Short mmCIF file of C-alpha atoms in Angstrom, two decimals:
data_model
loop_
_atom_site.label_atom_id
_atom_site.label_comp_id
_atom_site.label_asym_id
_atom_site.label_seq_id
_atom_site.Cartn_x
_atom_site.Cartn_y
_atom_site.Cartn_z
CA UNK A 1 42.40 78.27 31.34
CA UNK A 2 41.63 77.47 27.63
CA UNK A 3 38.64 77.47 26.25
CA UNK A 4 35.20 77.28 28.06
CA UNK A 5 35.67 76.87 32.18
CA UNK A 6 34.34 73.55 33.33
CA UNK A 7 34.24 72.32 37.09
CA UNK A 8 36.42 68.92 36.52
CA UNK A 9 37.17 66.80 39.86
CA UNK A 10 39.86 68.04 41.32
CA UNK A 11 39.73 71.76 40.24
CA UNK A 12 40.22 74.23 43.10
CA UNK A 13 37.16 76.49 43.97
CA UNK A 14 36.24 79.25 46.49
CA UNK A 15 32.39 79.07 47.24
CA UNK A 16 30.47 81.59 49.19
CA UNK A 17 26.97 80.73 50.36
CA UNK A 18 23.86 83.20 50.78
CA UNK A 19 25.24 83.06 54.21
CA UNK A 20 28.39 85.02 53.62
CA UNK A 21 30.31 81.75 54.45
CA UNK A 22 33.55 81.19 52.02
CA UNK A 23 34.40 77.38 51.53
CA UNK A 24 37.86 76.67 49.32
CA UNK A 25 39.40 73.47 48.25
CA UNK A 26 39.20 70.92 45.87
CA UNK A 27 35.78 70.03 43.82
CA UNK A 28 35.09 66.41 44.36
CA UNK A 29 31.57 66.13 43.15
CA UNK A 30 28.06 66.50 43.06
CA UNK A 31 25.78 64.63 45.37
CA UNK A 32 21.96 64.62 47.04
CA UNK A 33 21.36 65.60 50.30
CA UNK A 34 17.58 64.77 51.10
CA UNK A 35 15.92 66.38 48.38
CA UNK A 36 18.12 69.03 47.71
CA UNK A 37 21.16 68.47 44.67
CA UNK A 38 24.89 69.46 46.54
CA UNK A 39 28.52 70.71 45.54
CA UNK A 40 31.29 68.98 47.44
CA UNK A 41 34.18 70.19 48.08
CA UNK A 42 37.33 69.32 50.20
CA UNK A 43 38.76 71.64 52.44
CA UNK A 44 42.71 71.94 53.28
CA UNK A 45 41.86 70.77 56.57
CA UNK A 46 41.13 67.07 54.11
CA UNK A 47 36.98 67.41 55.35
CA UNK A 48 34.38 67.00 52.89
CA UNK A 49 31.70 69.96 52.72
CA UNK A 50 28.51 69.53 51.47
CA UNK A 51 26.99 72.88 49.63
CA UNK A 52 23.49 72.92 48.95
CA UNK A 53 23.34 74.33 45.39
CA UNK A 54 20.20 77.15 46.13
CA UNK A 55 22.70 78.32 48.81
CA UNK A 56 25.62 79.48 46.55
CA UNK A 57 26.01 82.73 45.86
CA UNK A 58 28.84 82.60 43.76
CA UNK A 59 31.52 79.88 42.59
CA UNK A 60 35.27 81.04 41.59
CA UNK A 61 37.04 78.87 39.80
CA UNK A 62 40.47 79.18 41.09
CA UNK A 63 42.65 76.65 39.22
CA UNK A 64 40.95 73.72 36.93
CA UNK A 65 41.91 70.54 36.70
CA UNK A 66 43.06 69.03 33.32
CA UNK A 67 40.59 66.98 31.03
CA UNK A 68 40.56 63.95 31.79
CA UNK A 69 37.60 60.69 32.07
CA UNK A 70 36.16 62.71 34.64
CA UNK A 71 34.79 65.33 32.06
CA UNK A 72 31.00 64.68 32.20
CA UNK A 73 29.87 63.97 35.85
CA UNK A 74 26.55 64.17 35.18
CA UNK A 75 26.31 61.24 32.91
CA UNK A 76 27.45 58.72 34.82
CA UNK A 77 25.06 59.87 38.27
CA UNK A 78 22.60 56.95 37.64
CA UNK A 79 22.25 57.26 41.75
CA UNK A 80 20.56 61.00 41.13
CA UNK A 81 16.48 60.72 40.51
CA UNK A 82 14.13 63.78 39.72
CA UNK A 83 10.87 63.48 39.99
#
């Protein structure tokens, strides 16, 4: 990795939860679930998981995907309303 570490779609992740619960795979995106803002991530087995962000306890960042026109997620989440 050069330069500063950024979670791109399709970087590979291992996420642990407050649980003690490991999730790794592939970072696919941020969504809402009810009220509360979510990681997603797809596992090996191909199924989307759904990480409440106040549950992680930690995020490695295994392998990150190259630059691309996925950079800046957050900028294009006109679906995502605080508030």
């Amino acid at each position: 990795m050069s330069g500063v570490p950024e979670i791109r779609k399709g970087s590979k992740c291992r996420v642990r939860t407050t649980d003690g619960k490991e999730t790794e795979g592939d970072f696919i995106g941020y969504t809402m679930m009810g009220s509360e803002n979510a990681l997603v991530i797809q596992t090996e087995d191909g199924v989307a998981r759904f990480l409440i962000m106040a549950n992680i306890s930690y995020l490695d960042l295994m392998d990150q995907a190259p630059e691309g026109e996925d950079k800046d997620v957050f900028s294009r989440r006109a679906d995502i309303y605080y508030g």
